Coordinates of C-alpha atoms and ligand atoms in Angstrom, one line a residue:
X1 CA 29.7 56.7 156.9
X2 CA 26.8 57.0 154.2
X3 CA 27.4 55.4 150.9
X4 CA 29.1 57.8 147.9
X5 CA 25.8 59.0 146.2
X6 CA 25.8 58.0 142.2
X7 CA 22.8 59.2 140.4
X8 CA 22.6 58.1 137.0
X9 CA 19.7 58.7 134.1
X10 CA 18.7 57.9 130.5
X11 CA 17.6 60.3 127.9
X12 CA 14.0 60.6 128.4
X13 CA 11.9 59.3 125.8
X14 CA 9.5 61.3 123.2
X15 CA 6.1 59.1 123.8
X16 CA 4.7 60.3 120.5
X17 CA 5.0 56.3 119.6
X18 CA 5.6 53.2 121.3
X19 CA 9.2 52.2 122.8
X20 CA 11.6 50.5 120.2
X21 CA 14.4 48.6 120.5
X22 CA 16.5 52.0 120.7
X23 CA 14.7 52.6 123.8
X24 CA 14.7 49.5 125.5
X25 CA 18.7 49.3 124.6
X26 CA 19.5 52.5 126.3
X27 CA 17.3 51.6 129.2
X28 CA 18.7 47.9 129.6
X29 CA 22.5 49.5 129.4
X30 CA 21.7 52.1 132.3
X31 CA 20.1 49.5 134.3
X32 CA 23.4 47.1 134.2
X33 CA 25.5 50.6 135.0
X34 CA 23.2 51.3 137.8
X35 CA 22.9 48.1 139.0
X36 CA 26.8 47.8 139.1
X37 CA 27.0 50.8 141.5
X38 CA 24.7 49.6 143.5
X39 CA 26.2 46.5 144.1
X40 CA 29.3 48.0 144.6
X41 CA 28.2 49.6 147.6
X42 CA 26.7 53.0 146.1
X43 CA 23.8 55.0 147.4
X44 CA 22.2 54.8 143.6
X45 CA 19.5 57.0 142.4
X46 CA 18.5 56.1 139.0
X47 CA 16.4 57.9 136.9
X48 CA 14.2 57.3 133.3
X49 CA 10.9 58.8 132.0
X50 CA 9.3 60.5 128.9
X51 CA 9.8 64.1 127.6
X52 CA 5.9 65.0 126.6
X53 CA 6.0 68.4 125.5
X54 CA 7.1 69.9 121.9
X55 CA 5.6 70.4 118.9
X56 CA 6.5 67.0 117.7
X57 CA 3.7 65.6 120.1
X58 CA 1.4 68.4 119.1
X59 CA 1.8 67.2 115.6
X60 CA 1.3 63.4 116.2
X61 CA -2.0 64.2 118.8
X62 CA -3.4 66.5 116.0
X63 CA -2.6 63.3 113.3
X64 CA -4.6 61.3 115.5
X65 CA -7.4 63.9 116.6
X66 CA -6.6 63.7 120.1
X67 CA -5.2 66.1 123.0
X68 CA -1.7 66.0 123.4
X69 CA -2.0 64.8 127.0
X70 CA -3.8 61.9 125.9
X71 CA -1.4 61.2 123.7
X72 CA 1.2 61.5 126.0
X73 CA -0.6 59.5 129.2
X74 CA -1.1 56.5 126.4
X75 CA 2.5 55.9 125.8
X76 CA 3.8 57.2 128.8
X77 CA 1.8 53.8 130.3
X78 CA 3.8 51.8 127.5
X79 CA 7.3 53.2 128.6
X80 CA 6.6 52.4 132.0
X81 CA 5.6 48.7 131.2
X82 CA 8.7 48.4 129.1
X83 CA 10.6 49.4 132.3
X84 CA 9.0 46.6 134.2
X85 CA 9.2 44.1 131.3
X86 CA 12.9 44.9 130.8
X87 CA 13.2 44.5 135.1
X88 CA 14.7 48.2 134.8
X89 CA 15.4 49.0 138.6
X90 CA 15.0 52.8 138.3
X91 CA 13.7 54.8 141.7
X92 CA 11.9 57.1 139.9
X93 CA 10.2 57.7 136.4
X94 CA 9.6 61.2 135.5
X95 CA 7.0 62.9 132.9
X96 CA 7.5 66.1 132.0
X97 CA 3.7 67.1 132.3
X98 CA 4.0 66.6 136.2
X99 CA 3.7 69.6 138.6
X100 CA 7.0 69.1 140.1
X101 CA 8.6 69.8 136.7
X102 CA 7.0 72.9 135.8
X103 CA 8.5 74.3 139.1
X104 CA 12.0 73.2 138.5
X105 CA 11.7 74.6 134.6
X106 CA 10.5 78.1 135.7
X107 CA 12.9 78.1 138.4
X108 CA 15.9 77.3 136.2
X109 CA 14.4 79.6 133.9
X110 CA 14.3 82.6 136.4
X111 CA 18.3 81.6 137.8
X112 CA 19.1 82.0 133.9
X113 CA 17.2 85.4 133.7
X114 CA 18.9 86.5 137.0
X115 CA 22.5 86.0 136.0
X116 CA 21.6 88.1 132.6
X117 CA 21.3 85.3 130.5
X118 CA 17.8 85.7 128.6
X119 CA 16.9 88.4 126.5
X120 CA 13.6 88.7 124.5
X121 CA 14.4 89.2 120.5
X122 CA 13.0 88.2 117.5
X123 CA 13.8 84.9 115.7
X124 CA 14.0 84.2 112.0
X125 CA 16.0 80.9 110.6
X126 CA 15.6 77.7 109.2
X127 CA 13.8 75.3 111.7
X128 CA 13.4 71.8 111.9
X129 CA 10.1 70.3 113.4
X130 CA 11.5 67.0 113.4
X131 CA 14.6 68.0 115.4
X132 CA 13.1 70.9 117.3
X133 CA 15.9 73.2 116.1
X134 CA 16.9 76.1 114.2
X135 CA 19.8 76.0 111.9
X136 CA 22.2 78.5 110.5
X137 CA 22.1 78.6 106.5
X138 CA 25.4 77.4 106.2
X139 CA 24.1 73.9 108.1
X140 CA 21.5 73.3 105.5
X141 CA 21.4 72.0 102.1
X142 CA 18.8 72.3 99.4
X143 CA 18.1 68.8 97.5
X144 CA 15.6 68.7 94.7
X145 CA 13.6 71.7 96.0
X146 CA 13.5 70.9 99.6
X147 CA 16.1 72.5 102.1
X148 CA 17.3 69.7 104.7
X149 CA 19.2 70.4 108.1
X150 CA 22.5 68.5 109.2
X151 CA 20.3 65.6 110.5
X152 CA 18.5 64.9 107.4
X153 CA 15.2 66.6 108.0
X154 CA 13.6 68.9 106.0
X155 CA 13.6 72.8 107.4
X156 CA 11.4 75.7 106.9
X157 CA 11.8 79.6 107.2
X158 CA 10.1 80.6 110.2
X159 CA 9.9 83.8 112.2
X160 CA 8.7 84.9 115.7
X161 CA 9.1 86.7 118.8
X162 CA 11.4 84.7 121.0
X163 CA 13.6 84.6 124.0
X164 CA 17.5 83.9 123.8
X165 CA 20.0 82.1 125.9
X166 CA 23.0 83.8 125.8
X167 CA 24.7 80.5 124.6
X168 CA 27.5 82.9 122.7
X169 CA 29.1 84.0 126.0
X170 CA 29.7 80.5 127.2
X171 CA 32.0 79.1 124.3
X172 CA 35.1 79.9 126.3
X173 CA 33.9 78.6 129.3
X174 CA 32.6 75.5 128.4
X175 CA 35.8 74.7 126.6
X176 CA 37.9 75.7 129.7
X177 CA 35.5 73.1 131.4
X178 CA 36.2 70.3 129.0
X179 CA 40.1 71.1 129.3
X180 CA 39.5 70.7 132.9
X181 CA 37.5 67.4 133.0
X182 CA 38.6 65.1 129.8
X183 CA 36.5 62.7 131.0
X184 CA 33.3 65.2 130.8
X185 CA 32.4 63.5 127.2
X186 CA 32.6 59.9 126.3
X187 CA 33.2 58.2 124.4
X188 CA 36.3 60.2 122.7
X189 CA 34.8 60.4 119.3
X190 CA 31.8 62.4 120.7
X191 CA 34.4 64.5 122.8
X192 CA 35.9 65.5 119.7
X193 CA 32.9 66.3 117.7
X194 CA 31.9 68.8 120.5
X195 CA 35.0 70.3 121.2
X196 CA 35.3 71.7 117.6
X197 CA 31.6 72.5 117.2
X198 CA 32.0 74.5 120.2
X199 CA 35.7 76.1 119.4
X200 CA 33.8 76.9 115.5
X201 CA 31.8 79.7 117.8
X202 CA 28.4 79.3 119.7
X203 CA 25.5 81.6 118.8
X204 CA 22.6 82.5 121.2
X205 CA 19.8 79.8 121.6
X206 CA 16.2 80.5 121.0
X207 CA 14.6 79.4 124.0
X208 CA 10.7 80.4 123.8
X209 CA 8.0 79.5 121.0
X210 CA 4.9 81.7 120.7
X211 CA 3.3 79.1 117.6
X212 CA 1.9 77.1 120.1
X213 CA 1.2 76.4 123.9
X214 CA 2.0 72.8 124.8
X215 CA 5.0 73.3 127.1
X216 CA 5.8 74.8 130.0
X217 CA 5.0 79.2 130.3
X218 CA 8.0 81.3 130.4
X219 CA 7.2 82.8 134.0
X220 CA 6.4 86.7 133.5
X221 CA 5.6 86.2 129.5
X222 CA 2.8 83.4 129.5
X223 CA 2.2 83.8 125.8
X224 CA 5.5 82.2 125.4
X225 CA 6.4 78.3 126.3
X226 CA 9.7 77.2 126.8
X227 CA 12.2 75.5 124.0
X228 CA 11.6 71.9 124.6
X229 CA 15.0 71.3 125.2
X230 CA 15.3 73.7 128.1
X231 CA 12.3 71.6 129.5
X232 CA 13.8 68.2 128.7
X233 CA 17.1 68.7 130.0
X234 CA 15.9 70.2 133.2
X235 CA 14.2 66.7 134.3
X236 CA 17.3 65.6 135.6
X237 CA 17.0 68.4 138.4
X238 CA 13.7 67.8 138.9
X239 CA 13.9 64.5 140.0
X240 CA 16.0 66.0 142.7
X241 CA 13.7 68.1 143.9
X242 CA 15.0 71.2 142.6
X243 CA 14.8 73.9 143.4
X244 CA 13.8 73.0 147.1
X245 CA 17.5 72.4 148.7
X246 CA 15.9 70.1 151.4
X247 CA 14.4 68.0 149.3
X248 CA 14.9 64.3 150.3
X249 CA 17.0 63.9 147.2
X250 CA 18.5 67.4 146.7
X251 CA 22.0 65.6 147.6
X252 CA 21.9 63.4 144.3
X253 CA 22.6 66.8 142.4
X254 CA 24.9 66.8 140.4
X255 CA 24.5 63.6 138.3
X256 CA 27.2 61.2 137.8
X257 CA 26.5 60.0 134.5
X258 CA 23.9 61.0 131.8
X259 CA 23.7 58.2 129.4
X260 CA 22.1 59.2 126.0
X261 CA 22.3 58.4 122.4
X262 CA 25.1 59.8 120.3
X263 CA 22.3 62.1 118.5
X264 CA 21.6 64.5 121.5
X265 CA 25.1 64.9 122.7
X266 CA 25.3 68.2 121.5
X267 CA 21.9 69.1 123.7
X268 CA 23.8 67.3 126.6
X269 CA 27.3 68.6 126.2
X270 CA 27.0 71.8 125.5
X271 CA 23.6 73.5 126.4
X272 CA 22.9 71.7 129.4
X273 CA 26.0 72.9 131.0
X274 CA 26.0 76.0 129.8
X275 CA 22.3 76.7 131.6
X276 CA 23.6 74.6 134.8
X277 CA 26.6 77.6 134.8
X278 CA 24.3 80.3 134.4
X279 CA 21.9 79.1 136.8
X280 CA 25.2 78.6 139.0
X281 CA 24.4 75.0 139.3
X282 CA 27.0 72.2 139.5
X283 CA 27.5 70.3 136.2
X284 CA 27.1 66.4 135.9
X285 CA 29.9 64.4 136.4
X286 CA 30.2 62.9 132.3
X287 CA 27.4 62.7 129.5
X288 CA 28.3 59.5 127.6
X289 CA 26.8 59.2 124.1
X290 CA 26.1 55.6 123.0
X291 CA 25.7 54.5 119.6
X292 CA 22.4 53.5 117.8
X293 CA 21.3 49.7 117.2
X294 CA 19.7 48.4 114.1
X295 CA 18.0 45.7 112.9
X296 CA 20.0 44.5 110.0
X297 CA 16.5 43.2 108.4
X298 CA 17.1 39.2 108.9
X299 CA 14.2 37.2 108.7
X300 CA 12.3 36.5 111.8
X301 CA 10.1 33.5 112.5
X302 CA 6.7 34.6 111.1
X303 CA 5.0 33.8 114.6
X304 CA 7.1 36.8 116.5
X305 CA 5.8 39.4 113.9
X306 CA 7.8 43.0 114.4
X307 CA 10.8 42.1 116.3
X308 CA 12.0 45.3 116.3
X309 CA 9.4 45.8 119.3
X310 CA 11.0 45.5 122.7
X311 CA 8.3 43.3 124.1
X312 CA 8.2 40.9 121.4
X313 CA 11.7 40.5 121.4
X314 CA 11.9 39.8 125.0
X315 CA 8.8 37.6 124.7
X316 CA 10.6 35.5 122.0
X317 CA 14.4 35.0 123.4
X318 CA 13.7 35.8 127.0
X319 CA 14.7 38.7 128.9
X320 CA 18.1 37.8 130.2
X321 CA 19.3 36.6 126.9
X322 CA 18.3 40.0 125.2
X323 CA 20.1 42.2 127.9
X324 CA 23.1 39.8 127.7
X325 CA 23.1 39.8 123.8
X326 CA 23.0 43.8 123.7
X327 CA 25.4 44.5 126.4
X328 CA 28.1 41.8 125.1
X329 CA 27.8 41.9 121.3
X330 CA 27.2 45.8 121.0
X331 CA 30.4 47.8 121.6
X332 CA 28.5 50.4 123.7
X333 CA 29.3 53.9 122.5
X334 CA 29.2 52.2 118.9
X335 CA 26.6 51.4 116.6
X336 CA 25.6 47.4 116.4
X337 CA 23.0 45.7 114.8
X338 CA 21.0 42.6 116.1
X339 CA 19.9 39.2 114.2
X340 CA 18.1 36.3 114.8
X341 CA 21.6 34.3 114.3
X342 CA 23.7 36.7 116.5
X343 CA 21.1 36.4 119.6
X344 CA 20.8 32.9 119.1
X345 CA 24.3 32.3 119.1
X346 CA 25.3 34.3 122.1
X347 CA 22.4 32.4 124.1
X348 CA 23.2 29.1 123.5
X349 CA 27.2 29.3 123.3
X350 CA 28.1 31.8 126.3
X351 CA 25.1 31.3 128.3
X352 CA 23.5 27.6 127.7
X353 CA 26.9 26.3 127.1
X354 CA 29.6 27.9 129.0
X355 CA 28.0 29.2 132.2
X356 CA 24.5 27.1 132.1
X357 CA 26.4 24.0 131.7
X358 CA 29.3 24.5 134.2
X359 CA 26.8 24.8 136.9
X360 CA 24.4 22.3 135.6
X361 CA 27.2 19.6 135.2
X362 CA 28.9 20.2 139.1
X363 CA 25.3 20.6 140.8
X364 CA 24.3 17.5 139.3
X365 CA 27.5 15.4 140.1
X366 CA 27.3 17.1 143.9
X367 CA 23.6 16.1 144.0
X368 CA 24.7 13.1 142.9
X369 CA 27.6 11.7 144.8
X370 CA 27.9 14.6 147.6
X371 CA 24.7 14.3 149.6
X372 CA 23.4 17.5 147.8
X373 CA 25.3 19.7 150.0
X374 CA 28.5 22.2 149.3
X375 CA 31.4 19.5 149.3
X376 CA 34.2 19.5 151.4
X377 CA 37.6 21.1 150.2
X378 CA 41.3 19.8 151.1
X379 CA 44.1 21.9 150.3
X380 CA 44.0 23.8 147.1
X381 CA 46.1 22.7 144.1
X382 CA 47.6 25.8 142.3
X383 CA 45.4 25.7 139.5
X384 CA 42.3 25.4 141.9
X385 CA 43.9 28.9 143.4
X386 CA 44.4 30.3 139.7
X387 CA 40.9 29.8 139.2
X388 CA 39.1 31.1 142.3
X389 CA 41.5 34.2 141.9
X390 CA 40.9 34.9 138.5
X391 CA 36.8 35.1 139.3
X392 CA 38.1 37.8 142.1
X393 CA 40.5 39.4 139.9
X394 CA 37.4 39.7 137.1
X395 CA 35.3 42.3 139.6
X396 CA 38.5 44.4 139.1
X397 CA 38.3 44.6 135.4
X398 CA 34.6 44.4 135.7
X399 CA 35.0 47.7 137.6
X400 CA 37.2 49.3 135.4
X401 CA 35.2 48.9 132.2
X402 CA 32.1 49.7 134.0
X403 CA 33.6 52.9 134.8
X404 CA 34.2 53.9 131.1
X405 CA 30.6 52.7 130.2
X406 CA 32.4 49.6 128.5
X407 CA 29.4 46.9 129.5
X408 CA 30.8 44.5 126.7
X409 CA 34.5 44.6 128.0
X410 CA 33.1 43.9 131.7
X411 CA 31.0 40.9 130.2
X412 CA 34.3 39.6 128.6
X413 CA 36.3 39.7 131.8
X414 CA 33.7 37.8 133.4
X415 CA 32.9 35.2 130.7
X416 CA 36.8 34.7 130.2
X417 CA 36.6 33.2 133.6
X418 CA 33.4 31.0 132.6
X419 CA 35.4 29.6 129.7
X420 CA 38.7 29.4 132.0
X421 CA 36.7 27.5 134.8
X422 CA 35.1 25.1 131.9
X423 CA 38.5 24.2 130.9
X424 CA 39.6 23.7 134.6
X425 CA 36.6 21.3 135.3
X426 CA 37.1 19.3 131.8
X427 CA 41.0 19.2 132.7
X428 CA 40.4 17.8 136.2
X429 CA 37.9 15.3 135.2
X430 CA 36.0 15.1 138.6
X431 CA 33.7 12.5 136.9
X432 CA 37.2 10.1 137.1
X433 CA 38.1 11.1 140.2
X434 CA 34.8 9.9 141.9
X435 CA 36.6 6.0 142.2
X436 CA 40.3 7.1 142.5
X437 CA 40.3 10.0 144.7
X438 CA 36.8 11.0 146.0
X439 CA 38.8 13.6 148.4
X440 CA 39.9 15.7 145.3
X441 CA 36.5 15.1 143.3
X442 CA 34.9 17.2 146.6
X443 CA 37.9 19.6 146.1
X444 CA 37.3 20.0 142.6
X445 CA 33.5 20.5 142.8
X446 CA 33.5 22.7 145.2
X447 CA 36.3 25.1 143.4
X448 CA 33.9 24.9 140.6
X449 CA 30.9 26.0 142.4
X450 CA 32.4 28.8 144.5
X451 CA 33.8 30.0 140.7
X452 CA 30.3 30.0 139.5
X453 CA 29.1 32.3 143.0
X454 CA 31.7 34.6 142.2
X455 CA 30.6 34.8 138.6
X456 CA 26.8 34.8 139.5
X457 CA 27.2 37.7 141.8
X458 CA 29.2 39.6 138.9
X459 CA 26.5 38.7 136.6
X460 CA 23.7 40.5 138.3
X461 CA 23.7 43.8 136.6
X462 CA 23.7 42.4 133.3
X463 CA 21.1 39.2 134.0
X464 CA 19.6 39.9 137.5
X465 CA 16.8 37.2 137.3
X466 CA 19.1 34.3 135.9
X467 CA 21.9 35.5 138.0
X468 CA 19.4 35.0 141.0
X469 CA 18.6 32.0 140.0
X470 CA 21.9 30.7 140.0
X471 CA 22.5 31.9 143.4
X472 CA 19.7 30.4 144.7
X473 CA 21.0 27.1 143.7
X474 CA 24.1 27.6 145.5
X475 CA 21.9 28.4 148.8
X476 CA 23.7 31.9 148.8
X477 CA 21.6 34.3 151.2
X478 CA 19.9 37.1 149.5
X479 CA 22.0 39.2 151.7
X480 CA 25.3 38.0 150.9
X481 CA 24.9 38.8 147.0
X482 CA 27.0 42.4 146.8
X483 CA 30.3 42.6 145.2
X484 CA 32.1 42.9 148.8
X485 CA 30.5 39.3 149.1
X486 CA 32.8 37.8 146.0
X487 CA 35.9 37.8 148.3
X488 CA 37.1 34.7 149.4
X489 CA 36.1 34.8 153.0
X490 CA 32.3 34.3 152.0
X491 CA 33.0 31.6 150.2
X492 CA 30.4 29.0 150.4
X493 CA 30.6 26.6 153.4
X494 CA 30.9 22.8 153.1
X495 CA 28.0 21.0 154.2
X496 CA 25.5 23.6 153.6
X497 CA 22.3 21.8 151.7
X498 CA 21.8 22.5 148.1
X499 CA 18.6 22.9 146.3
X500 CA 18.0 20.2 143.6
X501 CA 19.8 21.5 140.6
X502 CA 17.9 22.9 137.8
X503 CA 18.7 24.8 134.5
X504 CA 18.9 28.3 134.7
X505 CA 20.0 29.2 131.0
X506 CA 18.0 27.3 128.4
X507 CA 19.3 26.3 124.8
X508 CA 17.4 28.3 122.2
X509 CA 15.5 25.5 119.8
X510 CA 14.7 26.6 116.5
X511 CA 10.8 26.2 115.9
X512 CA 9.9 23.9 113.1
X513 CA 9.3 25.4 109.8
X514 CA 5.7 26.7 109.8
X515 CA 3.9 24.0 107.3
X516 CA 3.2 25.8 104.2
X517 CA -0.5 26.0 102.7
Ligands
ME8_601 O1 15.6 62.3 121.9 N1 19.6 53.0 119.0 O2 13.8 61.2 122.8 P1 13.5 60.0 121.6 C1 19.8 53.6 120.4 N2 13.4 63.5 124.1 N3 19.2 54.5 120.7 C2 18.3 55.2 120.2 C3 17.7 54.8 118.9 C4 18.4 53.7 118.1 N4 17.7 53.3 117.3 N5 17.0 55.6 118.8 C5 16.9 56.7 119.8 C6 14.8 62.2 122.8 N6 17.7 56.1 120.7 C7 14.9 63.3 123.8 C8 15.6 63.3 124.7 S1 16.7 64.0 126.8 C9 16.8 65.3 128.2 C10 15.4 64.5 125.8 C11 17.9 57.0 122.1 O3 12.5 59.1 122.1 C12 18.0 58.6 121.6 O4 19.8 58.7 121.4 O5 14.1 60.4 120.3 C13 18.0 59.2 123.2 O6 19.0 58.6 124.0 C14 16.8 57.9 123.6 O7 17.1 57.1 122.9 C15 15.5 59.0 123.5 O8 15.2 59.0 122.2

């Protein structure tokens, strides 16, 4: 039997600038979700990429005096590099200027047209260049002589010939769909916002532009280019090989989960399902709108420079430290902020002290007292059984949490076991047992490193590189690291030689203040 398919996506980023911490945050979280499903036995397709058309790209390029494609090439390379630096496990990286994407966009357009949902009209309205969206007069307000849209960006009156999508016809169908699929939009706050927006009535949507040509031509009427959101949303289909039903990845549609930021929920939870309904295509399983991360403006080390840059953040604190911090500290779905103190605290308290020390102390005792091999274990005492069981049960809790995109809860369950294992280790005092009861010492050490093995497997989606190092120290085969291997029958075998112990989670040490001149 083939494994269940799981198609997960990030939003595709605008490459009109370099990647920032928000992009890194979304990619890291989606990567953890993708890795989790892979380790849980799913056949995962994880997609990310760049959204390269539209007026914003054109305007930035003009300002720099270059062609938009040149701007896209330059910055897309930075987004690709970010995916590498963040150790993202994406299976594909889509750029909307690729030929495969033009095919898909024109195909979905024709399918919507064939359903009678595309018509030509004239458009006049309040347009925000920044949001690339038209707003109704009632959604705008004038402050100090300037009119602003609902996102706080300036709007201007624009009139053009335009194709429209009959979005107004989809309100009832969307509401029925949300009703039947209560998990379609998460978290719940987003669902409520979207539902009440749809209830208040939908207007037809202008879906083409004639004022510029940096986009995908409308089939049959090439002086129009598609509205950038029709183009952008279709990327998810393009990557599955649409419209070719026999493409190798065709079976991945519909997507299971679109991970996006909360500011673009409307596009993903209203427009996208309406386009798909119109094109007679199946709808994605879930759209999750995460919160925003902000820099609270804490003073950072001078040598770091601008820490909002994800590259310097990773270079300074370490990749897995940044990944752990973002996934543990910020409840996924809510806004969060990061600060030097908070990252250092998580790095030192949870990683270096709790997990790192537990592994280091137990493994160095084994190196010294048990001949550097996995120790023997006698009959398990109730406290041994309890901690071993807790490590298995953490998988269930983490699975439930990750099913709801609650990365912070998943990590909390895993690290609760780490804390408990530290209490167990301290309470059993294996160093004292060395003289009084060496057999019991071995059992305690075995139990401890077996818990570390289980925890190490569970930590892989969040901290892939450090978890791999931890599992290497326990001589766990690389093909014995899936979630199925958390189970007792895959426990460490006494007598297995272990490599020399090494620290996996270094403490963050503050640099000495720079000498003032
Ligand atoms: O919106 N914190 O692109 P984008 C967290 N091209 N997430 C943030 C963030 C922050 N400070 N700033 C942005 C677009 N994001 C479109 C998407 S999808 C078919 C097209 C998130 O580069 C943002 O919410 O502005 C979005 O999910 C992603 O980063 C890309 O943002």
